[in-house]
Amino acid sequence: MGLCGLYVSACGVELNGLWVYPDKRGRGISLMLMSKILSFYETLGLKEIIIYNFHHSSSNSFYKKFGAKVFKTQFQLKEQILTDVFKCDIITMKDSMNGSILKYSI
């Protein structure tokens, strides 16, 4: 698992990477990590999250499922990697994810 490139701005937080090893997927790990991240930044009074994700990544559906919307697509790393940039309200995303986390609770 890894979390990389988390930046804070005046009104929101920017996430530039969230990975879970393929053999660990399907266990709610991404949901739990995102929920903790969102809860932490919500306590700081931040309102939105900006998420950068590879354009052709299957995980784009993960962010869309929980309310994130692509507001632009851009190239990164010297025009080599097409990236979708999502935006979402922190509370909306967290509440949506917390409903799904229940099925993974021990």
JSON list of N, CA and C in Angstrom, two decimals, residues 19-98:
[
{"chain": "A", "resi": 19, "resn": "TRP", "atom": "N", "xyz": [-2.44, 3.91, -3.84]},
{"chain": "A", "resi": 19, "resn": "TRP", "atom": "CA", "xyz": [-2.27, 2.60, -4.44]},
{"chain": "A", "resi": 19, "resn": "TRP", "atom": "C", "xyz": [-2.45, 1.52, -3.38]},
{"chain": "A", "resi": 20, "resn": "VAL", "atom": "N", "xyz": [-3.05, 0.43, -3.81]},
{"chain": "A", "resi": 20, "resn": "VAL", "atom": "CA", "xyz": [-3.16, -0.77, -3.00]},
{"chain": "A", "resi": 20, "resn": "VAL", "atom": "C", "xyz": [-2.62, -1.91, -3.87]},
{"chain": "A", "resi": 21, "resn": "TYR", "atom": "N", "xyz": [-1.76, -2.74, -3.30]},
{"chain": "A", "resi": 21, "resn": "TYR", "atom": "CA", "xyz": [-1.22, -3.86, -4.06]},
{"chain": "A", "resi": 21, "resn": "TYR", "atom": "C", "xyz": [-2.35, -4.69, -4.66]},
{"chain": "A", "resi": 22, "resn": "PRO", "atom": "N", "xyz": [-2.19, -5.15, -5.88]},
{"chain": "A", "resi": 22, "resn": "PRO", "atom": "CA", "xyz": [-3.26, -5.93, -6.54]},
{"chain": "A", "resi": 22, "resn": "PRO", "atom": "C", "xyz": [-3.77, -7.11, -5.72]},
{"chain": "A", "resi": 23, "resn": "ASP", "atom": "N", "xyz": [-2.90, -7.81, -5.02]},
{"chain": "A", "resi": 23, "resn": "ASP", "atom": "CA", "xyz": [-3.34, -8.97, -4.23]},
{"chain": "A", "resi": 23, "resn": "ASP", "atom": "C", "xyz": [-4.06, -8.57, -2.94]},
{"chain": "A", "resi": 24, "resn": "LYS", "atom": "N", "xyz": [-4.10, -7.29, -2.63]},
{"chain": "A", "resi": 24, "resn": "LYS", "atom": "CA", "xyz": [-4.79, -6.81, -1.42]},
{"chain": "A", "resi": 24, "resn": "LYS", "atom": "C", "xyz": [-6.10, -6.08, -1.77]},
{"chain": "A", "resi": 25, "resn": "ARG", "atom": "N", "xyz": [-6.41, -5.95, -3.05]},
{"chain": "A", "resi": 25, "resn": "ARG", "atom": "CA", "xyz": [-7.61, -5.23, -3.47]},
{"chain": "A", "resi": 25, "resn": "ARG", "atom": "C", "xyz": [-8.87, -6.04, -3.18]},
{"chain": "A", "resi": 26, "resn": "GLY", "atom": "N", "xyz": [-10.00, -5.33, -3.15]},
{"chain": "A", "resi": 26, "resn": "GLY", "atom": "CA", "xyz": [-11.28, -5.98, -2.90]},
{"chain": "A", "resi": 26, "resn": "GLY", "atom": "C", "xyz": [-11.57, -6.22, -1.43]},
{"chain": "A", "resi": 27, "resn": "ARG", "atom": "N", "xyz": [-10.78, -5.60, -0.56]},
{"chain": "A", "resi": 27, "resn": "ARG", "atom": "CA", "xyz": [-10.94, -5.77, 0.89]},
{"chain": "A", "resi": 27, "resn": "ARG", "atom": "C", "xyz": [-11.36, -4.48, 1.59]},
{"chain": "A", "resi": 28, "resn": "GLY", "atom": "N", "xyz": [-11.62, -3.44, 0.82]},
{"chain": "A", "resi": 28, "resn": "GLY", "atom": "CA", "xyz": [-12.03, -2.17, 1.42]},
{"chain": "A", "resi": 28, "resn": "GLY", "atom": "C", "xyz": [-10.89, -1.29, 1.89]},
{"chain": "A", "resi": 29, "resn": "ILE", "atom": "N", "xyz": [-9.67, -1.65, 1.54]},
{"chain": "A", "resi": 29, "resn": "ILE", "atom": "CA", "xyz": [-8.50, -0.89, 2.01]},
{"chain": "A", "resi": 29, "resn": "ILE", "atom": "C", "xyz": [-8.53, 0.54, 1.47]},
{"chain": "A", "resi": 30, "resn": "SER", "atom": "N", "xyz": [-8.81, 0.71, 0.19]},
{"chain": "A", "resi": 30, "resn": "SER", "atom": "CA", "xyz": [-8.88, 2.05, -0.40]},
{"chain": "A", "resi": 30, "resn": "SER", "atom": "C", "xyz": [-9.98, 2.87, 0.28]},
{"chain": "A", "resi": 31, "resn": "LEU", "atom": "N", "xyz": [-11.12, 2.24, 0.52]},
{"chain": "A", "resi": 31, "resn": "LEU", "atom": "CA", "xyz": [-12.21, 2.94, 1.21]},
{"chain": "A", "resi": 31, "resn": "LEU", "atom": "C", "xyz": [-11.79, 3.42, 2.58]},
{"chain": "A", "resi": 32, "resn": "MET", "atom": "N", "xyz": [-11.15, 2.54, 3.34]},
{"chain": "A", "resi": 32, "resn": "MET", "atom": "CA", "xyz": [-10.74, 2.90, 4.70]},
{"chain": "A", "resi": 32, "resn": "MET", "atom": "C", "xyz": [-9.66, 3.98, 4.70]},
{"chain": "A", "resi": 33, "resn": "LEU", "atom": "N", "xyz": [-8.70, 3.87, 3.79]},
{"chain": "A", "resi": 33, "resn": "LEU", "atom": "CA", "xyz": [-7.66, 4.91, 3.70]},
{"chain": "A", "resi": 33, "resn": "LEU", "atom": "C", "xyz": [-8.28, 6.26, 3.34]},
{"chain": "A", "resi": 34, "resn": "MET", "atom": "N", "xyz": [-9.12, 6.26, 2.32]},
{"chain": "A", "resi": 34, "resn": "MET", "atom": "CA", "xyz": [-9.75, 7.52, 1.89]},
{"chain": "A", "resi": 34, "resn": "MET", "atom": "C", "xyz": [-10.63, 8.10, 2.99]},
{"chain": "A", "resi": 35, "resn": "SER", "atom": "N", "xyz": [-11.37, 7.26, 3.68]},
{"chain": "A", "resi": 35, "resn": "SER", "atom": "CA", "xyz": [-12.23, 7.75, 4.76]},
{"chain": "A", "resi": 35, "resn": "SER", "atom": "C", "xyz": [-11.41, 8.42, 5.86]},
{"chain": "A", "resi": 36, "resn": "LYS", "atom": "N", "xyz": [-10.28, 7.80, 6.22]},
{"chain": "A", "resi": 36, "resn": "LYS", "atom": "CA", "xyz": [-9.40, 8.40, 7.25]},
{"chain": "A", "resi": 36, "resn": "LYS", "atom": "C", "xyz": [-8.82, 9.73, 6.76]},
{"chain": "A", "resi": 37, "resn": "ILE", "atom": "N", "xyz": [-8.38, 9.75, 5.51]},
{"chain": "A", "resi": 37, "resn": "ILE", "atom": "CA", "xyz": [-7.83, 10.99, 4.94]},
{"chain": "A", "resi": 37, "resn": "ILE", "atom": "C", "xyz": [-8.89, 12.09, 4.96]},
{"chain": "A", "resi": 38, "resn": "LEU", "atom": "N", "xyz": [-10.08, 11.76, 4.47]},
{"chain": "A", "resi": 38, "resn": "LEU", "atom": "CA", "xyz": [-11.16, 12.74, 4.40]},
{"chain": "A", "resi": 38, "resn": "LEU", "atom": "C", "xyz": [-11.56, 13.23, 5.79]},
{"chain": "A", "resi": 39, "resn": "SER", "atom": "N", "xyz": [-11.65, 12.32, 6.74]},
{"chain": "A", "resi": 39, "resn": "SER", "atom": "CA", "xyz": [-12.01, 12.70, 8.12]},
{"chain": "A", "resi": 39, "resn": "SER", "atom": "C", "xyz": [-10.99, 13.64, 8.72]},
{"chain": "A", "resi": 40, "resn": "PHE", "atom": "N", "xyz": [-9.72, 13.33, 8.52]},
{"chain": "A", "resi": 40, "resn": "PHE", "atom": "CA", "xyz": [-8.65, 14.18, 9.05]},
{"chain": "A", "resi": 40, "resn": "PHE", "atom": "C", "xyz": [-8.76, 15.60, 8.50]},
{"chain": "A", "resi": 41, "resn": "TYR", "atom": "N", "xyz": [-8.89, 15.73, 7.19]},
{"chain": "A", "resi": 41, "resn": "TYR", "atom": "CA", "xyz": [-8.93, 17.07, 6.59]},
{"chain": "A", "resi": 41, "resn": "TYR", "atom": "C", "xyz": [-10.25, 17.78, 6.85]},
{"chain": "A", "resi": 42, "resn": "GLU", "atom": "N", "xyz": [-11.30, 17.02, 7.08]},
{"chain": "A", "resi": 42, "resn": "GLU", "atom": "CA", "xyz": [-12.57, 17.64, 7.47]},
{"chain": "A", "resi": 42, "resn": "GLU", "atom": "C", "xyz": [-12.43, 18.31, 8.84]},
{"chain": "A", "resi": 43, "resn": "THR", "atom": "N", "xyz": [-11.70, 17.66, 9.77]},
{"chain": "A", "resi": 43, "resn": "THR", "atom": "CA", "xyz": [-11.51, 18.25, 11.10]},
{"chain": "A", "resi": 43, "resn": "THR", "atom": "C", "xyz": [-10.69, 19.54, 11.03]},
{"chain": "A", "resi": 44, "resn": "LEU", "atom": "N", "xyz": [-9.92, 19.70, 9.96]},
{"chain": "A", "resi": 44, "resn": "LEU", "atom": "CA", "xyz": [-9.15, 20.94, 9.77]},
{"chain": "A", "resi": 44, "resn": "LEU", "atom": "C", "xyz": [-9.99, 22.03, 9.11]},
{"chain": "A", "resi": 45, "resn": "GLY", "atom": "N", "xyz": [-11.23, 21.69, 8.78]},
{"chain": "A", "resi": 45, "resn": "GLY", "atom": "CA", "xyz": [-12.12, 22.67, 8.18]},
{"chain": "A", "resi": 45, "resn": "GLY", "atom": "C", "xyz": [-12.04, 22.75, 6.66]},
{"chain": "A", "resi": 46, "resn": "LEU", "atom": "N", "xyz": [-11.33, 21.81, 6.03]},
{"chain": "A", "resi": 46, "resn": "LEU", "atom": "CA", "xyz": [-11.23, 21.83, 4.58]},
{"chain": "A", "resi": 46, "resn": "LEU", "atom": "C", "xyz": [-12.51, 21.28, 3.97]},
{"chain": "A", "resi": 47, "resn": "LYS", "atom": "N", "xyz": [-12.87, 21.79, 2.80]},
{"chain": "A", "resi": 47, "resn": "LYS", "atom": "CA", "xyz": [-14.16, 21.50, 2.20]},
{"chain": "A", "resi": 47, "resn": "LYS", "atom": "C", "xyz": [-14.11, 20.58, 0.98]},
{"chain": "A", "resi": 48, "resn": "GLU", "atom": "N", "xyz": [-13.01, 20.56, 0.25]},
{"chain": "A", "resi": 48, "resn": "GLU", "atom": "CA", "xyz": [-13.00, 19.78, -0.98]},
{"chain": "A", "resi": 48, "resn": "GLU", "atom": "C", "xyz": [-11.68, 19.02, -1.15]},
{"chain": "A", "resi": 49, "resn": "ILE", "atom": "N", "xyz": [-11.77, 17.99, -1.97]},
{"chain": "A", "resi": 49, "resn": "ILE", "atom": "CA", "xyz": [-10.59, 17.22, -2.31]},
{"chain": "A", "resi": 49, "resn": "ILE", "atom": "C", "xyz": [-10.43, 17.24, -3.83]},
{"chain": "A", "resi": 50, "resn": "ILE", "atom": "N", "xyz": [-9.20, 17.42, -4.26]},
{"chain": "A", "resi": 50, "resn": "ILE", "atom": "CA", "xyz": [-8.83, 17.35, -5.67]},
{"chain": "A", "resi": 50, "resn": "ILE", "atom": "C", "xyz": [-7.99, 16.08, -5.81]},
{"chain": "A", "resi": 51, "resn": "ILE", "atom": "N", "xyz": [-8.36, 15.22, -6.77]},
{"chain": "A", "resi": 51, "resn": "ILE", "atom": "CA", "xyz": [-7.69, 13.93, -6.93]},
{"chain": "A", "resi": 51, "resn": "ILE", "atom": "C", "xyz": [-7.15, 13.83, -8.35]},
{"chain": "A", "resi": 52, "resn": "TYR", "atom": "N", "xyz": [-5.87, 13.52, -8.47]},
{"chain": "A", "resi": 52, "resn": "TYR", "atom": "CA", "xyz": [-5.22, 13.29, -9.76]},
{"chain": "A", "resi": 52, "resn": "TYR", "atom": "C", "xyz": [-5.12, 11.78, -9.95]},
{"chain": "A", "resi": 53, "resn": "ASN", "atom": "N", "xyz": [-5.57, 11.29, -11.10]},
{"chain": "A", "resi": 53, "resn": "ASN", "atom": "CA", "xyz": [-5.55, 9.86, -11.36]},
{"chain": "A", "resi": 53, "resn": "ASN", "atom": "C", "xyz": [-5.30, 9.63, -12.85]},
{"chain": "A", "resi": 54, "resn": "PHE", "atom": "N", "xyz": [-4.55, 8.59, -13.16]},
{"chain": "A", "resi": 54, "resn": "PHE", "atom": "CA", "xyz": [-4.27, 8.30, -14.57]},
{"chain": "A", "resi": 54, "resn": "PHE", "atom": "C", "xyz": [-5.58, 8.18, -15.35]},
{"chain": "A", "resi": 55, "resn": "HIS", "atom": "N", "xyz": [-5.63, 8.77, -16.52]},
{"chain": "A", "resi": 55, "resn": "HIS", "atom": "CA", "xyz": [-6.85, 8.83, -17.33]},
{"chain": "A", "resi": 55, "resn": "HIS", "atom": "C", "xyz": [-7.40, 7.45, -17.65]},
{"chain": "A", "resi": 56, "resn": "HIS", "atom": "N", "xyz": [-6.57, 6.50, -17.95]},
{"chain": "A", "resi": 56, "resn": "HIS", "atom": "CA", "xyz": [-7.02, 5.17, -18.36]},
{"chain": "A", "resi": 56, "resn": "HIS", "atom": "C", "xyz": [-7.08, 4.17, -17.20]},
{"chain": "A", "resi": 57, "resn": "SER", "atom": "N", "xyz": [-7.01, 4.65, -15.99]},
{"chain": "A", "resi": 57, "resn": "SER", "atom": "CA", "xyz": [-7.01, 3.77, -14.82]},
{"chain": "A", "resi": 57, "resn": "SER", "atom": "C", "xyz": [-8.42, 3.28, -14.49]},
{"chain": "A", "resi": 58, "resn": "SER", "atom": "N", "xyz": [-8.52, 2.02, -14.15]},
{"chain": "A", "resi": 58, "resn": "SER", "atom": "CA", "xyz": [-9.82, 1.47, -13.75]},
{"chain": "A", "resi": 58, "resn": "SER", "atom": "C", "xyz": [-10.30, 2.08, -12.42]},
{"chain": "A", "resi": 59, "resn": "SER", "atom": "N", "xyz": [-9.39, 2.64, -11.66]},
{"chain": "A", "resi": 59, "resn": "SER", "atom": "CA", "xyz": [-9.79, 3.25, -10.38]},
{"chain": "A", "resi": 59, "resn": "SER", "atom": "C", "xyz": [-10.56, 4.56, -10.54]},
{"chain": "A", "resi": 60, "resn": "ASN", "atom": "N", "xyz": [-10.63, 5.09, -11.74]},
{"chain": "A", "resi": 60, "resn": "ASN", "atom": "CA", "xyz": [-11.44, 6.29, -11.95]},
{"chain": "A", "resi": 60, "resn": "ASN", "atom": "C", "xyz": [-12.89, 6.02, -11.57]},
{"chain": "A", "resi": 61, "resn": "SER", "atom": "N", "xyz": [-13.37, 4.81, -11.82]},
{"chain": "A", "resi": 61, "resn": "SER", "atom": "CA", "xyz": [-14.75, 4.49, -11.47]},
{"chain": "A", "resi": 61, "resn": "SER", "atom": "C", "xyz": [-14.95, 4.49, -9.95]},
{"chain": "A", "resi": 62, "resn": "PHE", "atom": "N", "xyz": [-13.89, 4.17, -9.20]},
{"chain": "A", "resi": 62, "resn": "PHE", "atom": "CA", "xyz": [-13.94, 4.22, -7.74]},
{"chain": "A", "resi": 62, "resn": "PHE", "atom": "C", "xyz": [-14.26, 5.63, -7.27]},
{"chain": "A", "resi": 63, "resn": "TYR", "atom": "N", "xyz": [-13.53, 6.63, -7.79]},
{"chain": "A", "resi": 63, "resn": "TYR", "atom": "CA", "xyz": [-13.75, 8.01, -7.37]},
{"chain": "A", "resi": 63, "resn": "TYR", "atom": "C", "xyz": [-15.11, 8.52, -7.83]},
{"chain": "A", "resi": 64, "resn": "LYS", "atom": "N", "xyz": [-15.51, 8.16, -9.05]},
{"chain": "A", "resi": 64, "resn": "LYS", "atom": "CA", "xyz": [-16.82, 8.57, -9.57]},
{"chain": "A", "resi": 64, "resn": "LYS", "atom": "C", "xyz": [-17.95, 7.99, -8.73]},
{"chain": "A", "resi": 65, "resn": "LYS", "atom": "N", "xyz": [-17.80, 6.75, -8.32]},
{"chain": "A", "resi": 65, "resn": "LYS", "atom": "CA", "xyz": [-18.83, 6.07, -7.52]},
{"chain": "A", "resi": 65, "resn": "LYS", "atom": "C", "xyz": [-19.14, 6.85, -6.24]},
{"chain": "A", "resi": 66, "resn": "PHE", "atom": "N", "xyz": [-18.12, 7.51, -5.70]},
{"chain": "A", "resi": 66, "resn": "PHE", "atom": "CA", "xyz": [-18.29, 8.22, -4.43]},
{"chain": "A", "resi": 66, "resn": "PHE", "atom": "C", "xyz": [-18.43, 9.73, -4.59]},
{"chain": "A", "resi": 67, "resn": "GLY", "atom": "N", "xyz": [-18.84, 10.16, -5.79]},
{"chain": "A", "resi": 67, "resn": "GLY", "atom": "CA", "xyz": [-19.23, 11.55, -5.99]},
{"chain": "A", "resi": 67, "resn": "GLY", "atom": "C", "xyz": [-18.22, 12.46, -6.63]},
{"chain": "A", "resi": 68, "resn": "ALA", "atom": "N", "xyz": [-17.03, 12.00, -6.90]},
{"chain": "A", "resi": 68, "resn": "ALA", "atom": "CA", "xyz": [-16.02, 12.86, -7.54]},
{"chain": "A", "resi": 68, "resn": "ALA", "atom": "C", "xyz": [-16.36, 13.03, -9.02]},
{"chain": "A", "resi": 69, "resn": "LYS", "atom": "N", "xyz": [-16.12, 14.21, -9.52]},
{"chain": "A", "resi": 69, "resn": "LYS", "atom": "CA", "xyz": [-16.38, 14.51, -10.93]},
{"chain": "A", "resi": 69, "resn": "LYS", "atom": "C", "xyz": [-15.09, 15.03, -11.57]},
{"chain": "A", "resi": 70, "resn": "VAL", "atom": "N", "xyz": [-14.81, 14.56, -12.78]},
{"chain": "A", "resi": 70, "resn": "VAL", "atom": "CA", "xyz": [-13.66, 15.05, -13.53]},
{"chain": "A", "resi": 70, "resn": "VAL", "atom": "C", "xyz": [-13.96, 16.48, -13.96]},
{"chain": "A", "resi": 71, "resn": "PHE", "atom": "N", "xyz": [-13.08, 17.41, -13.58]},
{"chain": "A", "resi": 71, "resn": "PHE", "atom": "CA", "xyz": [-13.29, 18.78, -14.04]},
{"chain": "A", "resi": 71, "resn": "PHE", "atom": "C", "xyz": [-12.27, 19.21, -15.07]},
{"chain": "A", "resi": 72, "resn": "LYS", "atom": "N", "xyz": [-11.22, 18.39, -15.24]},
{"chain": "A", "resi": 72, "resn": "LYS", "atom": "CA", "xyz": [-10.29, 18.62, -16.35]},
{"chain": "A", "resi": 72, "resn": "LYS", "atom": "C", "xyz": [-9.43, 17.39, -16.54]},
{"chain": "A", "resi": 73, "resn": "THR", "atom": "N", "xyz": [-8.90, 17.27, -17.74]},
{"chain": "A", "resi": 73, "resn": "THR", "atom": "CA", "xyz": [-7.95, 16.23, -18.08]},
{"chain": "A", "resi": 73, "resn": "THR", "atom": "C", "xyz": [-6.71, 16.93, -18.61]},
{"chain": "A", "resi": 74, "resn": "GLN", "atom": "N", "xyz": [-5.55, 16.51, -18.13]},
{"chain": "A", "resi": 74, "resn": "GLN", "atom": "CA", "xyz": [-4.32, 17.18, -18.52]},
{"chain": "A", "resi": 74, "resn": "GLN", "atom": "C", "xyz": [-3.17, 16.19, -18.62]},
{"chain": "A", "resi": 75, "resn": "PHE", "atom": "N", "xyz": [-2.13, 16.58, -19.30]},
{"chain": "A", "resi": 75, "resn": "PHE", "atom": "CA", "xyz": [-0.92, 15.77, -19.37]},
{"chain": "A", "resi": 75, "resn": "PHE", "atom": "C", "xyz": [0.00, 16.18, -18.24]},
{"chain": "A", "resi": 76, "resn": "GLN", "atom": "N", "xyz": [0.68, 15.19, -17.66]},
{"chain": "A", "resi": 76, "resn": "GLN", "atom": "CA", "xyz": [1.67, 15.43, -16.62]},
{"chain": "A", "resi": 76, "resn": "GLN", "atom": "C", "xyz": [2.96, 14.73, -17.01]},
{"chain": "A", "resi": 77, "resn": "LEU", "atom": "N", "xyz": [4.01, 15.01, -16.26]},
{"chain": "A", "resi": 77, "resn": "LEU", "atom": "CA", "xyz": [5.34, 14.44, -16.49]},
{"chain": "A", "resi": 77, "resn": "LEU", "atom": "C", "xyz": [5.80, 14.65, -17.93]},
{"chain": "A", "resi": 78, "resn": "LYS", "atom": "N", "xyz": [6.01, 15.92, -18.22]},
{"chain": "A", "resi": 78, "resn": "LYS", "atom": "CA", "xyz": [6.52, 16.32, -19.54]},
{"chain": "A", "resi": 78, "resn": "LYS", "atom": "C", "xyz": [5.64, 15.80, -20.67]},
{"chain": "A", "resi": 79, "resn": "GLU", "atom": "N", "xyz": [4.33, 15.97, -20.48]},
{"chain": "A", "resi": 79, "resn": "GLU", "atom": "CA", "xyz": [3.34, 15.61, -21.51]},
{"chain": "A", "resi": 79, "resn": "GLU", "atom": "C", "xyz": [3.30, 14.12, -21.81]},
{"chain": "A", "resi": 80, "resn": "GLN", "atom": "N", "xyz": [3.70, 13.28, -20.86]},
{"chain": "A", "resi": 80, "resn": "GLN", "atom": "CA", "xyz": [3.74, 11.84, -21.11]},
{"chain": "A", "resi": 80, "resn": "GLN", "atom": "C", "xyz": [2.54, 11.08, -20.56]},
{"chain": "A", "resi": 81, "resn": "ILE", "atom": "N", "xyz": [1.91, 11.58, -19.50]},
{"chain": "A", "resi": 81, "resn": "ILE", "atom": "CA", "xyz": [0.85, 10.82, -18.83]},
{"chain": "A", "resi": 81, "resn": "ILE", "atom": "C", "xyz": [-0.43, 11.65, -18.80]},
{"chain": "A", "resi": 82, "resn": "LEU", "atom": "N", "xyz": [-1.47, 11.12, -19.44]},
{"chain": "A", "resi": 82, "resn": "LEU", "atom": "CA", "xyz": [-2.77, 11.77, -19.42]},
{"chain": "A", "resi": 82, "resn": "LEU", "atom": "C", "xyz": [-3.42, 11.50, -18.07]},
{"chain": "A", "resi": 83, "resn": "THR", "atom": "N", "xyz": [-3.86, 12.56, -17.42]},
{"chain": "A", "resi": 83, "resn": "THR", "atom": "CA", "xyz": [-4.37, 12.49, -16.05]},
{"chain": "A", "resi": 83, "resn": "THR", "atom": "C", "xyz": [-5.73, 13.15, -15.94]},
{"chain": "A", "resi": 84, "resn": "ASP", "atom": "N", "xyz": [-6.66, 12.48, -15.27]},
{"chain": "A", "resi": 84, "resn": "ASP", "atom": "CA", "xyz": [-7.95, 13.09, -14.95]},
{"chain": "A", "resi": 84, "resn": "ASP", "atom": "C", "xyz": [-7.82, 13.78, -13.60]},
{"chain": "A", "resi": 85, "resn": "VAL", "atom": "N", "xyz": [-8.39, 14.95, -13.50]},
{"chain": "A", "resi": 85, "resn": "VAL", "atom": "CA", "xyz": [-8.38, 15.71, -12.25]},
{"chain": "A", "resi": 85, "resn": "VAL", "atom": "C", "xyz": [-9.82, 15.76, -11.75]},
{"chain": "A", "resi": 86, "resn": "PHE", "atom": "N", "xyz": [-10.06, 15.13, -10.61]},
{"chain": "A", "resi": 86, "resn": "PHE", "atom": "CA", "xyz": [-11.39, 15.05, -10.01]},
{"chain": "A", "resi": 86, "resn": "PHE", "atom": "C", "xyz": [-11.52, 16.11, -8.93]},
{"chain": "A", "resi": 87, "resn": "LYS", "atom": "N", "xyz": [-12.76, 16.50, -8.67]},
{"chain": "A", "resi": 87, "resn": "LYS", "atom": "CA", "xyz": [-13.06, 17.40, -7.56]},
{"chain": "A", "resi": 87, "resn": "LYS", "atom": "C", "xyz": [-14.28, 16.85, -6.85]},
{"chain": "A", "resi": 88, "resn": "CYS", "atom": "N", "xyz": [-14.26, 16.91, -5.52]},
{"chain": "A", "resi": 88, "resn": "CYS", "atom": "CA", "xyz": [-15.40, 16.44, -4.74]},
{"chain": "A", "resi": 88, "resn": "CYS", "atom": "C", "xyz": [-15.45, 17.13, -3.39]},
{"chain": "A", "resi": 89, "resn": "ASP", "atom": "N", "xyz": [-16.65, 17.29, -2.89]},
{"chain": "A", "resi": 89, "resn": "ASP", "atom": "CA", "xyz": [-16.88, 17.79, -1.54]},
{"chain": "A", "resi": 89, "resn": "ASP", "atom": "C", "xyz": [-16.44, 16.69, -0.55]},
{"chain": "A", "resi": 90, "resn": "ILE", "atom": "N", "xyz": [-15.64, 17.06, 0.42]},
{"chain": "A", "resi": 90, "resn": "ILE", "atom": "CA", "xyz": [-15.10, 16.08, 1.38]},
{"chain": "A", "resi": 90, "resn": "ILE", "atom": "C", "xyz": [-16.20, 15.36, 2.15]},
{"chain": "A", "resi": 91, "resn": "ILE", "atom": "N", "xyz": [-17.17, 16.09, 2.66]},
{"chain": "A", "resi": 91, "resn": "ILE", "atom": "CA", "xyz": [-18.23, 15.47, 3.46]},
{"chain": "A", "resi": 91, "resn": "ILE", "atom": "C", "xyz": [-19.07, 14.52, 2.61]},
{"chain": "A", "resi": 92, "resn": "THR", "atom": "N", "xyz": [-19.41, 14.94, 1.41]},
{"chain": "A", "resi": 92, "resn": "THR", "atom": "CA", "xyz": [-20.20, 14.10, 0.51]},
{"chain": "A", "resi": 92, "resn": "THR", "atom": "C", "xyz": [-19.48, 12.80, 0.20]},
{"chain": "A", "resi": 93, "resn": "MET", "atom": "N", "xyz": [-18.20, 12.89, -0.13]},
{"chain": "A", "resi": 93, "resn": "MET", "atom": "CA", "xyz": [-17.44, 11.70, -0.46]},
{"chain": "A", "resi": 93, "resn": "MET", "atom": "C", "xyz": [-17.28, 10.79, 0.76]},
{"chain": "A", "resi": 94, "resn": "LYS", "atom": "N", "xyz": [-16.97, 11.38, 1.89]},
{"chain": "A", "resi": 94, "resn": "LYS", "atom": "CA", "xyz": [-16.77, 10.58, 3.11]},
{"chain": "A", "resi": 94, "resn": "LYS", "atom": "C", "xyz": [-18.06, 9.86, 3.50]},
{"chain": "A", "resi": 95, "resn": "ASP", "atom": "N", "xyz": [-19.18, 10.55, 3.48]},
{"chain": "A", "resi": 95, "resn": "ASP", "atom": "CA", "xyz": [-20.46, 9.93, 3.84]},
{"chain": "A", "resi": 95, "resn": "ASP", "atom": "C", "xyz": [-20.80, 8.79, 2.89]},
{"chain": "A", "resi": 96, "resn": "SER", "atom": "N", "xyz": [-20.56, 8.99, 1.62]},
{"chain": "A", "resi": 96, "resn": "SER", "atom": "CA", "xyz": [-20.83, 7.95, 0.63]},
{"chain": "A", "resi": 96, "resn": "SER", "atom": "C", "xyz": [-19.93, 6.74, 0.85]},
{"chain": "A", "resi": 97, "resn": "MET", "atom": "N", "xyz": [-18.67, 6.97, 1.14]},
{"chain": "A", "resi": 97, "resn": "MET", "atom": "CA", "xyz": [-17.73, 5.87, 1.38]},
{"chain": "A", "resi": 97, "resn": "MET", "atom": "C", "xyz": [-18.04, 5.12, 2.66]},
{"chain": "A", "resi": 98, "resn": "ASN", "atom": "N", "xyz": [-18.45, 5.84, 3.70]},
{"chain": "A", "resi": 98, "resn": "ASN", "atom": "CA", "xyz": [-18.71, 5.18, 4.98]},
{"chain": "A", "resi": 98, "resn": "ASN", "atom": "C", "xyz": [-19.84, 4.17, 4.88]}
]
